[in-house]
Coordinates of N, CA and C in Angstrom, one line a residue:
M162 N -25.3 -14.7 15.9 CA -25.5 -15.2 14.6 C -24.2 -15.0 13.8
Q163 N -23.7 -16.1 13.3 CA -22.4 -15.9 12.5 C -22.7 -15.8 11.0
D164 N -21.9 -15.1 10.3 CA -22.1 -14.8 8.9 C -21.3 -15.7 8.0
H165 N -20.7 -16.8 8.4 CA -19.8 -17.6 7.7 C -20.5 -18.5 6.7
Q166 N -20.3 -18.3 5.4 CA -21.1 -19.0 4.5 C -20.5 -20.3 4.0
N167 N -19.3 -20.6 4.4 CA -18.7 -21.9 4.0 C -19.0 -23.0 5.0
T168 N -19.5 -24.1 4.6 CA -19.9 -25.2 5.5 C -19.1 -26.5 5.2
T169 N -18.0 -26.4 4.5 CA -17.3 -27.6 4.1 C -16.3 -28.0 5.1
G170 N -16.0 -27.1 6.1 CA -15.0 -27.3 7.1 C -13.7 -26.8 6.8
H171 N -13.5 -26.2 5.6 CA -12.3 -25.6 5.1 C -12.6 -24.2 4.7
E172 N -12.0 -23.3 5.4 CA -12.2 -21.8 5.1 C -11.4 -21.5 3.8
P173 N -12.1 -21.0 2.8 CA -11.4 -20.6 1.5 C -10.6 -19.4 1.7
A174 N -9.6 -19.2 0.8 CA -8.9 -18.0 0.8 C -9.7 -16.8 0.3
G175 N -9.3 -15.6 0.6 CA -10.1 -14.5 0.2 C -11.3 -14.2 1.0
G176 N -12.3 -13.7 0.4 CA -13.6 -13.4 1.0 C -13.8 -11.9 1.2
I177 N -14.9 -11.5 1.7 CA -15.3 -10.1 1.9 C -15.5 -9.8 3.4
I178 N -14.9 -8.7 3.8 CA -15.1 -8.2 5.2 C -16.1 -7.0 5.0
Y179 N -17.0 -7.0 5.9 CA -18.0 -5.8 5.9 C -18.3 -5.3 7.3
V180 N -18.7 -4.0 7.3 CA -19.2 -3.4 8.5 C -20.6 -2.9 8.2
L181 N -21.5 -3.2 9.1 CA -22.9 -2.7 8.9 C -23.3 -1.7 10.0
T182 N -24.2 -0.8 9.7 CA -24.7 0.1 10.7 C -26.3 0.0 10.6
N183 N -26.9 0.6 11.6 CA -28.4 0.6 11.5 C -28.9 1.9 12.3
D184 N -29.7 2.6 11.6 CA -30.2 3.9 12.2 C -31.0 3.6 13.5
A185 N -31.5 2.4 13.7 CA -32.2 2.1 14.9 C -31.3 1.7 16.1
M186 N -30.0 1.5 15.7 CA -29.0 1.2 16.8 C -27.8 2.1 16.7
P187 N -28.0 3.4 17.0 CA -26.9 4.4 16.8 C -25.7 4.0 17.7
G188 N -24.5 4.3 17.2 CA -23.3 4.0 18.0 C -22.9 2.5 18.0
M189 N -23.5 1.7 17.2 CA -23.2 0.3 17.2 C -22.9 -0.2 15.7
V190 N -22.0 -1.1 15.5 CA -21.8 -1.7 14.2 C -21.7 -3.2 14.3
K191 N -21.9 -3.8 13.2 CA -21.7 -5.2 13.0 C -20.5 -5.5 12.1
I192 N -19.6 -6.3 12.5 CA -18.4 -6.6 11.7 C -18.5 -8.1 11.3
G193 N -18.6 -8.4 10.0 CA -18.7 -9.8 9.6 C -17.9 -10.1 8.3
R194 N -18.0 -11.3 7.9 CA -17.4 -11.7 6.7 C -18.2 -12.7 5.9
T195 N -18.0 -12.8 4.6 CA -18.7 -13.8 3.8 C -17.7 -14.3 2.7
S196 N -17.9 -15.6 2.4 CA -17.1 -16.1 1.3 C -18.0 -16.3 0.1
G197 N -19.2 -15.8 0.2 CA -20.2 -15.9 -0.9 C -19.9 -14.8 -2.0
E198 N -20.9 -14.6 -2.8 CA -20.7 -13.7 -4.0 C -20.8 -12.3 -3.6
G199 N -21.4 -12.0 -2.4 CA -21.6 -10.6 -2.0 C -22.3 -10.6 -0.7
V200 N -22.5 -9.4 -0.2 CA -23.1 -9.3 1.2 C -24.5 -8.9 1.2
E201 N -25.0 -8.5 0.0 CA -26.4 -7.9 -0.1 C -27.4 -8.9 0.4
R202 N -27.3 -10.2 0.0 CA -28.3 -11.2 0.5 C -28.2 -11.4 2.0
R203 N -27.0 -11.4 2.5 CA -26.8 -11.5 4.0 C -27.4 -10.3 4.7
V204 N -27.2 -9.1 4.2 CA -27.8 -8.0 4.9 C -29.3 -8.0 4.9
A205 N -29.9 -8.4 3.8 CA -31.3 -8.6 3.7 C -31.8 -9.6 4.7
E206 N -31.1 -10.7 4.9 CA -31.5 -11.7 5.8 C -31.4 -11.2 7.3
L207 N -30.3 -10.4 7.6 CA -30.2 -9.9 8.9 C -31.3 -8.9 9.2
S208 N -31.6 -8.0 8.2 CA -32.6 -7.0 8.4 C -34.0 -7.6 8.7
R209 N -34.2 -8.8 8.2 CA -35.5 -9.5 8.5 C -35.4 -10.2 9.8
A210 N -34.3 -10.9 10.0 CA -34.2 -11.8 11.1 C -34.1 -11.1 12.5
T211 N -33.4 -10.0 12.5 CA -33.2 -9.3 13.8 C -34.4 -8.6 14.4
G212 N -35.4 -8.4 13.6 CA -36.6 -7.7 14.0 C -36.4 -6.2 14.3
V213 N -35.3 -5.6 13.8 CA -35.2 -4.2 13.9 C -36.1 -3.4 12.9
P214 N -36.6 -2.2 13.3 CA -37.5 -1.6 12.4 C -36.9 -1.0 11.1
L215 N -35.6 -0.9 11.0 CA -35.0 -0.4 9.8 C -33.9 -1.4 9.3
P216 N -33.7 -1.4 8.0 CA -32.7 -2.3 7.5 C -31.3 -1.9 7.8
F217 N -30.3 -2.8 7.7 CA -28.9 -2.5 7.9 C -28.4 -1.8 6.7
K218 N -27.3 -1.0 6.9 CA -26.6 -0.3 5.8 C -25.2 -0.7 5.8
V219 N -24.6 -0.6 4.7 CA -23.2 -1.1 4.5 C -22.3 0.1 4.7
A220 N -21.4 0.1 5.7 CA -20.4 1.2 5.9 C -19.2 0.9 5.1
V221 N -18.8 -0.4 4.9 CA -17.7 -0.7 4.1 C -17.9 -2.2 3.7
A222 N -17.5 -2.6 2.5 CA -17.4 -3.9 2.1 C -16.1 -4.0 1.2
R223 N -15.2 -5.0 1.6 CA -13.9 -5.0 1.0 C -13.4 -6.4 0.8
T224 N -12.9 -6.8 -0.4 CA -12.3 -8.1 -0.5 C -10.9 -8.0 0.2
V225 N -10.6 -9.1 0.8 CA -9.3 -9.2 1.5 C -8.7 -10.6 1.2
H226 N -7.4 -10.7 1.4 CA -6.7 -12.0 1.1 C -7.2 -13.2 1.9
D227 N -7.4 -12.9 3.2 CA -7.9 -13.9 4.1 C -8.9 -13.3 5.1
A228 N -10.2 -13.5 4.7 CA -11.3 -12.8 5.5 C -11.4 -13.4 6.9
H229 N -11.1 -14.7 7.0 CA -11.1 -15.3 8.4 C -10.2 -14.6 9.3
K230 N -8.9 -14.5 8.9 CA -7.9 -13.9 9.7 C -8.2 -12.4 10.0
V231 N -8.6 -11.7 9.0 CA -8.9 -10.3 9.2 C -10.1 -10.1 10.2
E232 N -11.1 -10.9 10.0 CA -12.3 -10.8 10.9 C -11.8 -11.1 12.3
K233 N -11.0 -12.2 12.5 CA -10.6 -12.5 13.8 C -9.8 -11.4 14.5
A234 N -8.9 -10.8 13.7 CA -8.1 -9.7 14.2 C -9.0 -8.5 14.6
L235 N -10.0 -8.2 13.8 CA -10.9 -7.1 14.2 C -11.7 -7.4 15.4
H236 N -12.1 -8.6 15.6 CA -12.9 -9.0 16.8 C -12.0 -9.0 18.0
I237 N -10.7 -9.3 17.9 CA -9.8 -9.2 19.0 C -9.5 -7.7 19.3
A238 N -9.3 -6.9 18.3 CA -9.0 -5.5 18.5 C -10.1 -4.7 19.2
F239 N -11.3 -5.1 18.8 CA -12.5 -4.4 19.3 C -13.2 -5.2 20.4
G240 N -12.5 -6.3 20.9 CA -13.1 -7.2 21.9 C -13.7 -6.5 23.1
P241 N -13.0 -5.5 23.7 CA -13.6 -4.8 24.9 C -14.9 -4.1 24.6
D242 N -15.2 -3.8 23.3 CA -16.4 -3.1 22.9 C -17.5 -4.0 22.4
R243 N -17.2 -5.3 22.4 CA -18.2 -6.3 21.9 C -19.4 -6.3 22.9
V244 N -20.6 -6.2 22.3 CA -21.8 -6.1 23.1 C -22.2 -7.4 23.7
N245 N -22.1 -8.5 22.9 CA -22.5 -9.8 23.3 C -21.5 -10.8 22.7
P246 N -20.9 -11.7 23.5 CA -19.9 -12.6 22.9 C -20.4 -13.5 21.8
S247 N -21.7 -13.8 21.7 CA -22.2 -14.6 20.7 C -22.7 -13.9 19.5
R248 N -22.6 -12.5 19.5 CA -23.0 -11.7 18.4 C -21.9 -10.8 17.9
E249 N -21.9 -10.5 16.7 CA -20.8 -9.7 16.1 C -21.1 -8.2 16.1
F250 N -21.7 -7.7 17.2 CA -22.0 -6.3 17.3 C -21.0 -5.6 18.3
F251 N -20.6 -4.4 17.9 CA -19.6 -3.7 18.7 C -20.1 -2.2 18.9
S252 N -19.9 -1.8 20.1 CA -20.3 -0.4 20.5 C -19.1 0.5 20.2
I253 N -18.9 0.8 18.9 CA -17.8 1.7 18.4 C -18.3 2.5 17.3
S254 N -17.5 3.6 17.0 CA -17.7 4.4 15.8 C -17.4 3.6 14.6
E255 N -18.3 3.6 13.6 CA -18.0 2.9 12.3 C -16.7 3.3 11.7
H256 N -16.3 4.6 11.9 CA -15.0 5.0 11.3 C -13.8 4.2 11.7
R257 N -13.8 3.8 13.0 CA -12.7 3.0 13.5 C -12.5 1.7 12.8
A258 N -13.6 1.0 12.6 CA -13.6 -0.2 11.9 C -13.3 0.0 10.4
V259 N -13.9 1.0 9.8 CA -13.7 1.2 8.3 C -12.3 1.6 8.1
A260 N -11.7 2.4 8.9 CA -10.3 2.8 8.7 C -9.3 1.7 8.7
I261 N -9.5 0.7 9.6 CA -8.7 -0.4 9.7 C -8.9 -1.3 8.5
I262 N -10.1 -1.6 8.1 CA -10.4 -2.5 7.0 C -9.8 -1.9 5.7
N263 N -9.9 -0.6 5.5 CA -9.4 0.0 4.3 C -7.9 0.0 4.2
A264 N -7.2 -0.3 5.3 CA -5.8 -0.4 5.3 C -5.3 -1.7 4.8
F265 N -6.2 -2.7 4.6 CA -5.8 -4.0 4.1 C -5.9 -3.9 2.5
P266 N -4.9 -4.6 1.9 CA -5.0 -4.6 0.4 C -6.3 -5.3 0.0
G267 N -6.8 -4.9 -1.1 CA -8.1 -5.5 -1.6 C -8.9 -4.5 -2.4
D268 N -10.0 -4.9 -2.8 CA -10.9 -4.0 -3.6 C -12.1 -3.5 -2.8
D269 N -12.3 -2.2 -2.9 CA -13.4 -1.6 -2.2 C -14.7 -1.9 -3.0
L270 N -15.6 -2.6 -2.4 CA -16.9 -2.9 -3.0 C -18.0 -2.1 -2.4
T271 N -17.7 -1.1 -1.6 CA -18.8 -0.4 -0.9 C -19.8 0.2 -1.8
P272 N -19.5 1.1 -2.8 CA -20.5 1.8 -3.5 C -21.5 0.8 -4.2
Q273 N -21.0 -0.2 -4.9 CA -21.9 -1.1 -5.6 C -22.7 -2.0 -4.6
T274 N -22.0 -2.3 -3.5 CA -22.7 -3.1 -2.5 C -23.9 -2.4 -1.8
E275 N -23.6 -1.1 -1.5 CA -24.7 -0.3 -1.0 C -26.0 -0.3 -1.9
R276 N -25.7 -0.1 -3.2 CA -26.9 -0.1 -4.1 C -27.5 -1.5 -4.2
A277 N -26.7 -2.6 -4.2 CA -27.2 -3.9 -4.3 C -28.0 -4.3 -3.0
V278 N -27.6 -3.8 -1.9 CA -28.3 -4.0 -0.6 C -29.7 -3.4 -0.7
E279 N -29.7 -2.2 -1.2 CA -31.0 -1.5 -1.3 C -32.0 -2.3 -2.2
R280 N -31.5 -2.8 -3.3 CA -32.3 -3.6 -4.2 C -32.8 -4.9 -3.6
E281 N -31.8 -5.6 -2.9 CA -32.2 -6.8 -2.2 C -33.2 -6.6 -1.1
V282 N -33.0 -5.6 -0.3 CA -33.9 -5.3 0.8 C -35.3 -5.0 0.2
E283 N -35.3 -4.2 -0.8 CA -36.6 -3.8 -1.4 C -37.3 -4.9 -2.0
A284 N -36.6 -5.8 -2.7 CA -37.2 -7.0 -3.3 C -37.8 -7.9 -2.2
A285 N -37.1 -8.0 -1.1 CA -37.6 -8.9 0.0 C -38.8 -8.3 0.7
E286 N -38.7 -7.0 0.9 CA -39.8 -6.3 1.6 C -40.1 -5.0 0.9
P287 N -41.0 -5.1 -0.1 CA -41.3 -3.9 -0.9 C -41.8 -2.8 0.0
G288 N -41.4 -1.6 -0.3 CA -41.7 -0.4 0.4 C -40.8 0.0 1.6
T289 N -39.8 -0.9 1.8 CA -38.9 -0.7 2.9 C -38.0 0.6 2.7
M290 N -37.5 0.7 1.5 CA -36.6 1.8 1.2 C -37.3 3.2 1.3
A291 N -38.5 3.2 0.8 CA -39.3 4.4 0.9 C -39.6 4.8 2.3
A292 N -39.8 3.8 3.2 CA -40.0 4.0 4.6 C -38.7 4.6 5.2
V293 N -37.6 4.0 4.8 CA -36.3 4.5 5.3 C -36.1 5.9 5.0
K294 N -36.3 6.3 3.7 CA -36.0 7.6 3.3 C -37.0 8.6 4.0
S295 N -38.2 8.2 4.2 CA -39.2 9.0 4.9 C -38.8 9.3 6.3
F296 N -38.3 8.2 7.0 CA -37.8 8.3 8.4 C -36.6 9.2 8.5
E297 N -35.7 9.1 7.5 CA -34.5 9.9 7.6 C -34.8 11.4 7.3
K298 N -35.7 11.6 6.4 CA -36.1 13.0 6.0 C -36.7 13.7 7.2
K299 N -37.5 13.0 7.9 CA -38.2 13.6 9.1 C -37.3 14.0 10.2
R300 N -36.2 13.2 10.4 CA -35.4 13.5 11.6 C -34.0 14.0 11.4
R301 N -33.5 14.1 10.2 CA -32.1 14.5 10.1 C -32.0 16.0 9.6
P302 N -31.2 16.8 10.4 CA -30.9 18.1 9.9 C -29.8 18.0 8.8
P303 N -29.7 19.0 8.0 CA -28.7 19.0 6.9 C -27.3 19.2 7.5
L304 N -26.3 18.6 6.9 CA -24.9 18.8 7.3 C -24.5 20.2 7.2
N305 N -23.9 20.8 8.2 CA -23.5 22.2 8.2 C -22.1 22.2 8.8
F306 N -21.1 22.5 8.0 CA -19.7 22.5 8.5 C -19.5 23.4 9.6
E307 N -20.0 24.6 9.6 CA -19.8 25.6 10.6 C -20.4 25.2 11.9
E308 N -21.6 24.6 11.9 CA -22.2 24.1 13.1 C -21.4 23.0 13.7
M309 N -20.8 22.2 12.8 CA -20.0 21.0 13.3 C -18.6 21.4 13.7
G310 N -18.2 22.7 13.7 CA -16.9 23.1 14.1 C -15.8 22.9 13.1
V311 N -16.2 22.9 11.8 CA -15.2 22.8 10.7 C -15.2 24.1 10.0
P312 N -14.1 24.9 10.3 CA -14.1 26.3 9.7 C -14.0 26.3 8.2
L313 N -14.5 27.4 7.7 CA -14.3 27.6 6.2 C -12.8 27.7 5.9
G314 N -12.4 27.1 4.8 CA -11.0 27.0 4.4 C -10.4 25.7 4.9
S315 N -11.1 24.9 5.7 CA -10.5 23.7 6.1 C -10.4 22.7 5.0
T316 N -9.5 21.7 5.2 CA -9.2 20.7 4.2 C -9.8 19.3 4.7
L317 N -10.6 18.7 3.9 CA -11.1 17.4 4.2 C -10.4 16.3 3.4
V318 N -10.1 15.2 3.9 CA -9.3 14.2 3.2 C -10.2 12.9 3.0
H319 N -10.2 12.4 1.8 CA -11.0 11.2 1.5 C -10.3 10.0 2.0
A320 N -10.9 9.3 2.9 CA -10.3 8.2 3.6 C -9.7 7.1 2.7
A321 N -10.3 6.8 1.6 CA -9.9 5.7 0.8 C -8.8 6.1 -0.2
S322 N -9.0 7.3 -0.9 CA -8.1 7.7 -2.0 C -7.1 8.8 -1.6
G323 N -7.3 9.5 -0.5 CA -6.4 10.5 -0.1 C -6.7 11.9 -0.8
E324 N -7.6 11.9 -1.7 CA -7.9 13.2 -2.3 C -8.5 14.2 -1.3
T325 N -8.3 15.4 -1.6 CA -8.7 16.5 -0.6 C -9.8 17.4 -1.3
V326 N -10.6 18.0 -0.4 CA -11.5 19.1 -0.8 C -11.3 20.2 0.2
E327 N -11.7 21.4 -0.2 CA -11.6 22.6 0.7 C -13.1 23.0 1.0
V328 N -13.3 23.2 2.3 CA -14.6 23.7 2.8 C -14.7 25.2 2.4
V329 N -15.7 25.5 1.5 CA -15.8 26.9 1.1 C -17.1 27.6 1.5
E330 N -18.1 26.8 1.9 CA -19.3 27.3 2.4 C -19.8 26.4 3.5
A331 N -20.8 26.8 4.2 CA -21.3 25.9 5.3 C -21.8 24.6 4.9
K332 N -22.2 24.5 3.6 CA -22.7 23.2 3.1 C -22.0 22.8 1.7
K333 N -20.9 23.5 1.4 CA -20.3 23.2 0.1 C -18.8 23.0 0.3
V334 N -18.2 22.3 -0.6 CA -16.7 22.1 -0.7 C -16.3 22.3 -2.1
L335 N -15.0 22.6 -2.3 CA -14.4 22.8 -3.6 C -13.6 21.5 -3.9
L336 N -14.0 20.9 -5.0 CA -13.4 19.7 -5.5 C -13.0 19.9 -7.0
R337 N -11.7 19.8 -7.2 CA -11.2 19.9 -8.6 C -11.7 21.1 -9.3
G338 N -11.7 22.2 -8.5 CA -12.1 23.5 -9.1 C -13.6 23.7 -9.2
E339 N -14.4 22.8 -8.7 CA -15.9 22.9 -8.8 C -16.5 22.9 -7.3
M340 N -17.4 23.8 -7.1 CA -18.1 23.9 -5.8 C -19.3 22.9 -5.8
V341 N -19.2 21.9 -4.9 CA -20.2 20.9 -4.8 C -20.6 20.6 -3.4
S342 N -21.6 19.8 -3.2 CA -21.9 19.3 -1.9 C -21.0 18.2 -1.6
L343 N -20.9 17.8 -0.3 CA -20.0 16.7 0.1 C -20.5 15.4 -0.5
T344 N -21.9 15.3 -0.6 CA -22.4 14.1 -1.2 C -22.0 13.9 -2.7
M345 N -22.0 15.1 -3.4 CA -21.6 15.0 -4.8 C -20.1 14.8 -4.9
A346 N -19.3 15.3 -4.0 CA -17.9 15.1 -4.0 C -17.6 13.6 -3.8
Q347 N -18.3 13.0 -2.9 CA -18.1 11.5 -2.7 C -18.5 10.8 -4.0
R348 N -19.5 11.1 -4.6 CA -19.9 10.5 -5.8 C -18.9 10.6 -6.9
I349 N -18.3 11.8 -7.0 CA -17.3 12.0 -8.1 C -16.0 11.3 -7.7
V350 N -15.5 11.3 -6.5 CA -14.3 10.6 -6.1 C -14.4 9.1 -6.2
S351 N -15.6 8.6 -5.8 CA -15.7 7.1 -5.8 C -16.1 6.6 -7.2
G352 N -16.6 7.5 -8.0 CA -17.0 7.0 -9.3 C -18.3 6.3 -9.3
A353 N -19.1 6.4 -8.2 CA -20.4 5.7 -8.1 C -21.4 6.5 -9.0
P354 N -22.3 5.7 -9.6 CA -23.3 6.4 -10.5 C -24.5 6.9 -9.7
Y355 N -24.4 6.9 -8.4 CA -25.5 7.2 -7.5 C -25.0 7.9 -6.2
A356 N -25.8 8.5 -5.5 CA -25.4 9.2 -4.3 C -25.3 8.3 -3.1
V357 N -24.3 8.4 -2.3 CA -24.2 7.7 -1.0 C -23.9 8.7 0.1
Q358 N -24.2 8.3 1.3 CA -23.9 9.2 2.4 C -22.4 9.4 2.6
P359 N -21.9 10.6 2.6 CA -20.5 10.8 2.5 C -19.7 10.9 3.8
G360 N -20.4 11.0 4.9 CA -19.7 11.4 6.2 C -18.6 10.4 6.6
R361 N -18.8 9.1 6.4 CA -17.8 8.2 6.9 C -16.6 8.1 6.0
H362 N -16.7 8.7 4.8 CA -15.7 8.6 3.8 C -14.7 9.8 3.8
W363 N -15.0 10.9 4.6 CA -14.2 12.1 4.6 C -13.8 12.4 6.0
L364 N -12.5 12.8 6.2 CA -11.9 13.1 7.5 C -11.5 14.6 7.6
F365 N -11.7 15.1 8.8 CA -11.3 16.4 9.2 C -10.4 16.2 10.4
N366 N -9.1 16.5 10.2 CA -8.1 16.3 11.3 C -8.2 14.9 11.9
G367 N -8.4 13.9 11.0 CA -8.3 12.5 11.4 C -9.7 12.0 11.9
T368 N -10.7 12.9 12.0 CA -12.0 12.4 12.5 C -13.0 12.5 11.4
S369 N -13.8 11.4 11.3 CA -14.7 11.4 10.1 C -15.8 12.5 10.3
I370 N -16.3 13.0 9.2 CA -17.3 13.9 9.2 C -18.6 13.3 9.8
G371 N -18.8 12.0 9.5 CA -19.9 11.3 10.1 C -19.9 11.4 11.7
D372 N -18.7 11.2 12.2 CA -18.6 11.3 13.7 C -18.8 12.7 14.2
L373 N -18.3 13.7 13.5 CA -18.6 15.1 13.9 C -20.1 15.4 13.8
Y374 N -20.7 14.9 12.8 CA -22.1 15.1 12.6 C -22.9 14.5 13.8
E375 N -22.6 13.3 14.2 CA -23.3 12.6 15.3 C -23.0 13.4 16.6
A376 N -21.8 13.9 16.7 CA -21.5 14.7 18.0 C -22.3 16.0 18.0
T377 N -22.5 16.6 16.8 CA -23.2 17.9 16.8 C -24.7 17.7 16.9
Y378 N -25.2 16.6 16.2 CA -26.6 16.3 16.2 C -26.8 14.9 16.8
P379 N -26.6 14.7 18.1 CA -26.6 13.3 18.6 C -27.9 12.6 18.4
H380 N -27.8 11.5 17.6 CA -28.9 10.6 17.4 C -30.1 11.2 16.8
E381 N -29.9 12.4 16.1 CA -31.0 13.1 15.5 C -31.1 12.8 14.0
G382 N -30.2 12.1 13.5 CA -30.2 11.8 12.0 C -28.9 11.6 11.5
R383 N -28.8 11.6 10.1 CA -27.5 11.4 9.5 C -27.3 12.5 8.5
E384 N -26.0 12.6 8.0 CA -25.6 13.7 7.2 C -26.2 13.6 5.8
E385 N -26.4 14.8 5.2 CA -26.8 14.9 3.8 C -25.6 14.9 2.9

């Protein structure tokens, strides 16, 4: 299923590149683009059409100068990991795709898109987000830096901004002189008015905290 919203035969300049994940499909991402107003409606459509038990989540959404070219380049780069030639799903870590997309000039739409997706999914299928939160709460252990092999005193780098935090406790970091959770650190750095899962946004020695989490607690949940 292709996500290309232009049907005039002429691909417009610009557009949005996005990466989606799904808790029901660990270790797999969907890379797509849209020339529409946003990706939230497309994500809601995918969540209904694919028949998966949980909705898709936005790992990154970014405006780029030429979404068609960027998407094509990503599909070539990750071609060996493509699950099905007729589908835009890849068996890769979301961090690999996110890191490349964030290297392109453009505006990061991820925080507001995540929230918009939740609203769109809930409007289409009331009760879905409550089910998601219940599912995650039942199966995910809390993020613990020491268990994940991140020593106290380590520095974590924010993938998009380059800002750093220091790991000061098993579940706390020091940001701008304040001890906070990594979730709160992500909220402060991104400027988002709501909490988002932080793992894919922070790196330890070049590896995302999300990847370290999955390696420590394989397919048992997602980070807090």
